[in-house]
Coordinates of C-alpha atoms in Angstrom, one line a residue:
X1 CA -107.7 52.3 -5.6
X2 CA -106.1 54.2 -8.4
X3 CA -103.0 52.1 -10.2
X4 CA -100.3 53.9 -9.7
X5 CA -97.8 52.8 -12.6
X6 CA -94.7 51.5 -11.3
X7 CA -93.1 48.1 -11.5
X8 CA -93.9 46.7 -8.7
X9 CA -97.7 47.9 -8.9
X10 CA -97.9 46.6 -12.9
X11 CA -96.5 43.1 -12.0
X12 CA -98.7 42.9 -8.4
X13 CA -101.5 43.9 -10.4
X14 CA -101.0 41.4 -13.1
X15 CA -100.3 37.9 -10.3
X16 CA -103.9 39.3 -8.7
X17 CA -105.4 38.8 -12.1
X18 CA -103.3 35.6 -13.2
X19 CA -104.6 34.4 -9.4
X20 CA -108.2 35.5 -10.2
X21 CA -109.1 35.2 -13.8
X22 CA -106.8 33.2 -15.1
X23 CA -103.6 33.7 -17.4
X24 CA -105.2 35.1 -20.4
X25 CA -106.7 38.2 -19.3
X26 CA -103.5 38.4 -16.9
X27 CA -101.3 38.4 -20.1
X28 CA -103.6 41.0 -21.7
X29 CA -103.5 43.5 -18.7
X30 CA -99.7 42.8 -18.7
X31 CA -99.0 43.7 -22.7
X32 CA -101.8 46.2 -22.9
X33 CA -100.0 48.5 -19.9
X34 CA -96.5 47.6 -19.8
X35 CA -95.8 50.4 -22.1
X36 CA -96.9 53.1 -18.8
X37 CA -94.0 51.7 -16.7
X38 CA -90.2 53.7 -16.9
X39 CA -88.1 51.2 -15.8
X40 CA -84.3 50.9 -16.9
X41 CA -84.4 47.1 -16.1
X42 CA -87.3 45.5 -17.6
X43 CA -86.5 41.8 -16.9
X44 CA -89.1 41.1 -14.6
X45 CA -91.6 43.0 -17.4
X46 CA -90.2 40.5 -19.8
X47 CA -90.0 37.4 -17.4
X48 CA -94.0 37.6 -16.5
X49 CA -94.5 38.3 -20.3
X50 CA -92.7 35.0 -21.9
X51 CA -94.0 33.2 -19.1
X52 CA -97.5 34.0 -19.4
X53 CA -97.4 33.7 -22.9
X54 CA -96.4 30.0 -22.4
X55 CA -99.0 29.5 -20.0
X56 CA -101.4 30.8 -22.7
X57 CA -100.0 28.3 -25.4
X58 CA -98.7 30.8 -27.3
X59 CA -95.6 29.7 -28.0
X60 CA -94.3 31.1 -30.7
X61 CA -94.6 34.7 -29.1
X62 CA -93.5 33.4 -25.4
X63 CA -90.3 32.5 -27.7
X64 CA -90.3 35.4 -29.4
X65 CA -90.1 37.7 -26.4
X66 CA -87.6 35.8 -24.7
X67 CA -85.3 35.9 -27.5
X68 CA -85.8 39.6 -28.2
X69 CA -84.7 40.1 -23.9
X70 CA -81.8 38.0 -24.7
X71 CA -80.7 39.9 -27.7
X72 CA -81.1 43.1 -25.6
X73 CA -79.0 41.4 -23.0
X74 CA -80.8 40.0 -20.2
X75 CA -80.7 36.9 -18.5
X76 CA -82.3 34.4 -15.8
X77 CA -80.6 32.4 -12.9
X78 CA -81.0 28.9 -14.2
X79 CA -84.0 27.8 -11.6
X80 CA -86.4 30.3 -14.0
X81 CA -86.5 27.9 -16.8
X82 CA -87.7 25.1 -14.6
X83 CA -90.6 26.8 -13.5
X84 CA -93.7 24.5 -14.4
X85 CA -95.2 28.2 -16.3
X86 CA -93.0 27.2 -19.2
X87 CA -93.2 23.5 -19.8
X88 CA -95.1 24.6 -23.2
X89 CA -91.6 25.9 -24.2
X90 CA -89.8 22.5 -22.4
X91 CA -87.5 20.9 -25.3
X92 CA -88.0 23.1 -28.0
X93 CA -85.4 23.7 -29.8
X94 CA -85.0 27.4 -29.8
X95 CA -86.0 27.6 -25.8
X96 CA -83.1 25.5 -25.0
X97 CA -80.6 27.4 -26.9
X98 CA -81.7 30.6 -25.1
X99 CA -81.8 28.7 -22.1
X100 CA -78.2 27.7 -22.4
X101 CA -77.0 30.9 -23.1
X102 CA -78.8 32.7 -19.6
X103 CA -76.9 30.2 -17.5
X104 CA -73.6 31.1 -20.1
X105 CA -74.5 34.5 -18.6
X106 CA -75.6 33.7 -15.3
X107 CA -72.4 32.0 -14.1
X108 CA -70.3 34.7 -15.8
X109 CA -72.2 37.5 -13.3
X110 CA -72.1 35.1 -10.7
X111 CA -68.4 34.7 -10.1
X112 CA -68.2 38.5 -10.3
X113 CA -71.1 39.5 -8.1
X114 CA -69.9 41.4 -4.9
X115 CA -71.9 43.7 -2.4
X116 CA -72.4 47.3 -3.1
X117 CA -73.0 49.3 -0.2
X118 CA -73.0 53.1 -1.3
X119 CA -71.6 54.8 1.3
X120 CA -68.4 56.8 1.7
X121 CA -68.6 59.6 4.1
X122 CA -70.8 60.8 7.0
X123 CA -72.4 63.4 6.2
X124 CA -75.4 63.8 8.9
X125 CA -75.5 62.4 12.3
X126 CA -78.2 60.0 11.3
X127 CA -78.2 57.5 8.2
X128 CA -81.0 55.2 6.8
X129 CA -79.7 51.5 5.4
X130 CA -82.2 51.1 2.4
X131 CA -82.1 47.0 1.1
X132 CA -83.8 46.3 -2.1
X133 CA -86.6 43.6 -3.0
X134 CA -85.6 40.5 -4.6
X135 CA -85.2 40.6 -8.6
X136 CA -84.3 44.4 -7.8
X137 CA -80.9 46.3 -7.0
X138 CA -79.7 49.2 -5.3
X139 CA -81.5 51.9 -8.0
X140 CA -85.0 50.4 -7.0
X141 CA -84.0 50.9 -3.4
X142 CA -82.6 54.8 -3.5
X143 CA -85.8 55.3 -5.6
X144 CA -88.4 53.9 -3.0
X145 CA -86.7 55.5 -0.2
X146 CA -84.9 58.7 -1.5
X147 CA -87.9 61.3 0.0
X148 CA -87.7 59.6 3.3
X149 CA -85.1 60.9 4.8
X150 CA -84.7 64.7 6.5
X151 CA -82.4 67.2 6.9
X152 CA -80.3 65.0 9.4
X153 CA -80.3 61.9 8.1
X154 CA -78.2 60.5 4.7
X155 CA -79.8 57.7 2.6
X156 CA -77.5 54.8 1.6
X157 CA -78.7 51.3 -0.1
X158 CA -76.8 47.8 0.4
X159 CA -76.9 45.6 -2.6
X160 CA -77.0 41.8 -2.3
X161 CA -73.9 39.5 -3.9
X162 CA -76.4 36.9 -5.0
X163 CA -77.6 37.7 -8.9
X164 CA -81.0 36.8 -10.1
X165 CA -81.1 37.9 -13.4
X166 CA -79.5 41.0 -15.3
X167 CA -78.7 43.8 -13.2
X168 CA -81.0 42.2 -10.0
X169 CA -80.0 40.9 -7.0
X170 CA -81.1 38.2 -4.3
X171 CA -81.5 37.8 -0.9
X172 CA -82.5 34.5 1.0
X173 CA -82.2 32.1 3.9
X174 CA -78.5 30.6 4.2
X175 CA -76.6 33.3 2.7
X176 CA -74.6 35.3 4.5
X177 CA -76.5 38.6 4.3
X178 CA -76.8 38.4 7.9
X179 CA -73.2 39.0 8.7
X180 CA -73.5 41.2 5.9
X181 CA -75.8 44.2 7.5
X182 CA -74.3 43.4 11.0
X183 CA -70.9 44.3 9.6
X184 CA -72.4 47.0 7.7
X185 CA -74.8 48.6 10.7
X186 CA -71.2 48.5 13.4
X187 CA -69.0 50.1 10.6
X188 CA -71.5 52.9 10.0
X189 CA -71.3 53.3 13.9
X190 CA -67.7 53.4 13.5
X191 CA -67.9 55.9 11.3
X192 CA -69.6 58.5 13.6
X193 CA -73.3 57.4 13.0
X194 CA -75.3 58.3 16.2
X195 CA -78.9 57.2 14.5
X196 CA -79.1 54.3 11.9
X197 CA -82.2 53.0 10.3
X198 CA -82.5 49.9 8.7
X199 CA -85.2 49.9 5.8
X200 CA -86.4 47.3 3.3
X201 CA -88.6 46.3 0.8
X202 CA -89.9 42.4 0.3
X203 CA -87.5 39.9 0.8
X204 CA -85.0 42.8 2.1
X205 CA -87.0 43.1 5.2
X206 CA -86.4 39.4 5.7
X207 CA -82.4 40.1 5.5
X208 CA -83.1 42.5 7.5
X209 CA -85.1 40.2 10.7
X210 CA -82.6 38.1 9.9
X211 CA -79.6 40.7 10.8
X212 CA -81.3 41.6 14.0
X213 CA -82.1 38.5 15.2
X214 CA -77.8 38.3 16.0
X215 CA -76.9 39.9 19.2
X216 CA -74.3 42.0 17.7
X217 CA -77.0 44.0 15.4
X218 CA -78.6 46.4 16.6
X219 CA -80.5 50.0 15.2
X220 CA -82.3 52.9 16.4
X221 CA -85.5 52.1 13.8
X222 CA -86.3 49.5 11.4
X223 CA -88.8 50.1 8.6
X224 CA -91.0 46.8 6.7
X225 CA -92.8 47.4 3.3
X226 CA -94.2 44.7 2.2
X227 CA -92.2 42.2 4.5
X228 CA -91.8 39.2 2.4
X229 CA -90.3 36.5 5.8
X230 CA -89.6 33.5 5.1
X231 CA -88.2 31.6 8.3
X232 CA -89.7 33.9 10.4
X233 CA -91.0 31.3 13.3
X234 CA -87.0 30.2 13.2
X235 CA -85.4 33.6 14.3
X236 CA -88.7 35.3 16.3
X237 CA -87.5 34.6 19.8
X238 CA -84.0 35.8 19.1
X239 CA -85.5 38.9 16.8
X240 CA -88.2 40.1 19.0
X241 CA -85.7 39.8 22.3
X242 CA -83.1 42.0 20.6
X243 CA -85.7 44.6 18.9
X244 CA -86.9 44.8 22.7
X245 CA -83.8 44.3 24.8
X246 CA -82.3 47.5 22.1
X247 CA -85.2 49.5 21.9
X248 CA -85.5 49.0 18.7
X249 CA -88.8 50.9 17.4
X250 CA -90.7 49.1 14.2
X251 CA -92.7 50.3 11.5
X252 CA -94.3 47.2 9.4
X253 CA -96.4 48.5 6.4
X254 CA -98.2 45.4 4.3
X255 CA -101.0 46.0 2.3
X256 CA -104.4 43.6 2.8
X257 CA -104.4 42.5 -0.4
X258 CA -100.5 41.3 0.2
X259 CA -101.5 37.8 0.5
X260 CA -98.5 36.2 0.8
X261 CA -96.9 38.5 3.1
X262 CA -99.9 39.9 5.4
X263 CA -99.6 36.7 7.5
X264 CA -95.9 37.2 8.7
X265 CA -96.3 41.3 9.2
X266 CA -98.9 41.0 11.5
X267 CA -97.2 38.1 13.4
X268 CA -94.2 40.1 13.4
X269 CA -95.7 43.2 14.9
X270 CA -97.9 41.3 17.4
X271 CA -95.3 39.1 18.9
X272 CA -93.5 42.4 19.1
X273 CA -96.5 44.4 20.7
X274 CA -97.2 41.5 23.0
X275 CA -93.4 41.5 24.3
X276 CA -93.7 44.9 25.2
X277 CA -91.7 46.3 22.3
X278 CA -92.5 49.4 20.0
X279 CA -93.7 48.2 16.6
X280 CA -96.5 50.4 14.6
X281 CA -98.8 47.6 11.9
X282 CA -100.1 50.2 9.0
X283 CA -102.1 48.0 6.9
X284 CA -103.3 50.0 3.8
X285 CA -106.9 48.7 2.4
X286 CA -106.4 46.9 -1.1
X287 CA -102.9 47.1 -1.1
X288 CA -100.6 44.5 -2.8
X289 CA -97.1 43.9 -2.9
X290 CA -96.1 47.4 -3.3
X291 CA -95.4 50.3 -1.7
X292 CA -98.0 52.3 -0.1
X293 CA -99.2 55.4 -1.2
X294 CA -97.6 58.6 0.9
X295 CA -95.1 55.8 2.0
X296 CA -92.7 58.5 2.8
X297 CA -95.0 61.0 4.8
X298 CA -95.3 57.5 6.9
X299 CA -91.9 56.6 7.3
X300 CA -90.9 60.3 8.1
X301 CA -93.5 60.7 11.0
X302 CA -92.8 57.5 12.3
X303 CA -89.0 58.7 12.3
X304 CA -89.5 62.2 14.0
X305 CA -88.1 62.9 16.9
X306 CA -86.6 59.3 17.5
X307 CA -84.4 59.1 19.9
X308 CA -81.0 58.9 19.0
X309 CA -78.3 56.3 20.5
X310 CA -76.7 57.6 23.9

């Protein structure tokens, strides 16, 4: 498959050869192609790159870029230092100072951090939710999505509260995200909405499962990529009773070289399939955590002609 040069592709690319070859040649691939990727926010760029570097031994230049992100302003929610990739860097000196001054950071964002959803007005009858990934924000989501949606239908993102590092956002199990999307999916209803699409990306889709899974939530369609699921055995009955009782159809879209989240896509979809729901599995061949190619002819077929709520 040709690399397509995006974020996620550069970073999926670089874990398959960290996972495969080991972190050297990972580290080289990373630094040797960075450079191809636009990205306004390049703090995952630079977190795989200090890491890496550390788990190479070099530590002089794992330091060295970590203190060159912090200069340009980025920081890390304090569970990134403790990751077991840098204890080269644990206790020196330098890596604690730069270490004190993410978490300064951190909990400065932290107490400011509210959701973002973008909308303001109805515009069409029909309106497709985009969530984000985790370690991503609302800009990654209108990106992915933006050519999805047709003459009828407005996109809209929904930003998490929960920061991860500088300008990214979390979602996970336990938070209130849930309430979150159901609050958000009735007010758009309220608003006029006669169609509503909930999409996401990674750990958005998990939000997401997590939303639906409440009585209260429902949609018209819900779109997976890359459907990162954690808890999924915990909410299933619940999620795949509503996505049937609603009529809720399902498009999951994991590529078979997504390792960690092939396992719960195709659960998802057959425990869907088997209730007698709609769900449609694409599962692109040599895919990893990333988008699939012609994502948005996909989505837009699977789309056409849905019916819209009575």
């Amino acid at each position: 498959m040709t690399m397509q040069w995006t974020e996620e592709t550069l970073l999926d690319e670089t874990l398959r050869l960290l996972q495969g070859k080991g972190p050297p040649q990972a580290y080289a691939f990373l630094r040797q192609n960075e450079g191809r990727v636009h990205a306004e926010n390049r703090g995952q760029i630079y977190n795989f790159s200090y890491c890496l570097a550390a788990l190479c031994g070099q530590v002089d230049e794992a330091l060295a870029i970590l203190a060159k992100a912090t200069r340009e302003g980025y920081w890390w929610r304090p569970e990134v230092f403790c990751d077991e990739d840098l204890q080269s860097l644990q206790g020196h000196p330098d890596f604690e100072a730069l270490r004190e001054e993410s978490c300064r950071r951190y909990a400065a964002a932290q107490s400011g951090a509210r959701w973002q959803c973008s909308w303001a007005a109805r515009r069409h009858p029909g309106v497709l939710l985009a969530l984000h990934g985790n370690q991503q924000n609302a800009t990654h989501a209108k990106n992915a999505w933006q050519d999805v949606t047709g003459p009828h239908m407005q996109l809209e993102t929904l930003q998490a509260a929960l920061p991860d590092s500088y300008g990214l956002y979390r979602w996970q199990p336990g938070d209130d995200s849930e309430a979150r999307i159901a609050w958000q999916v009735n007010s758009l209803r309220l608003a006029g909405h006669r169609t509503v699409v909930l999409g996401g990306f990674s750990a958005g889709c998990g939000a997401i499962a997590r939303a639906l899974a409440r009585q209260d939530t429902r949609c018209e369609a819900a779109v997976f990529a890359a459907p990162w699921l954690p808890g999924l055995e915990e909410v299933m009955e619940n999620l795949v009773e509503n996505l049937v009782r609603h009529g809720t159809r399902l498009l999951v879209v994991c590529g078979t070289q997504d390792v960690d989240c092939l396992p719960g896509a195709t659960l998802l979809a057959s425990r869907v399939q088997d209730a007698g729901g709609h769900c449609t599995l694409e599962l692109p061949a040599g895919l990893g955590h990333a988008f699939a190619p012609g994502f948005a002819g996909k989505v837009g077929a699977f789309l056409h002609g849905a019916p819209a709520a009575a």
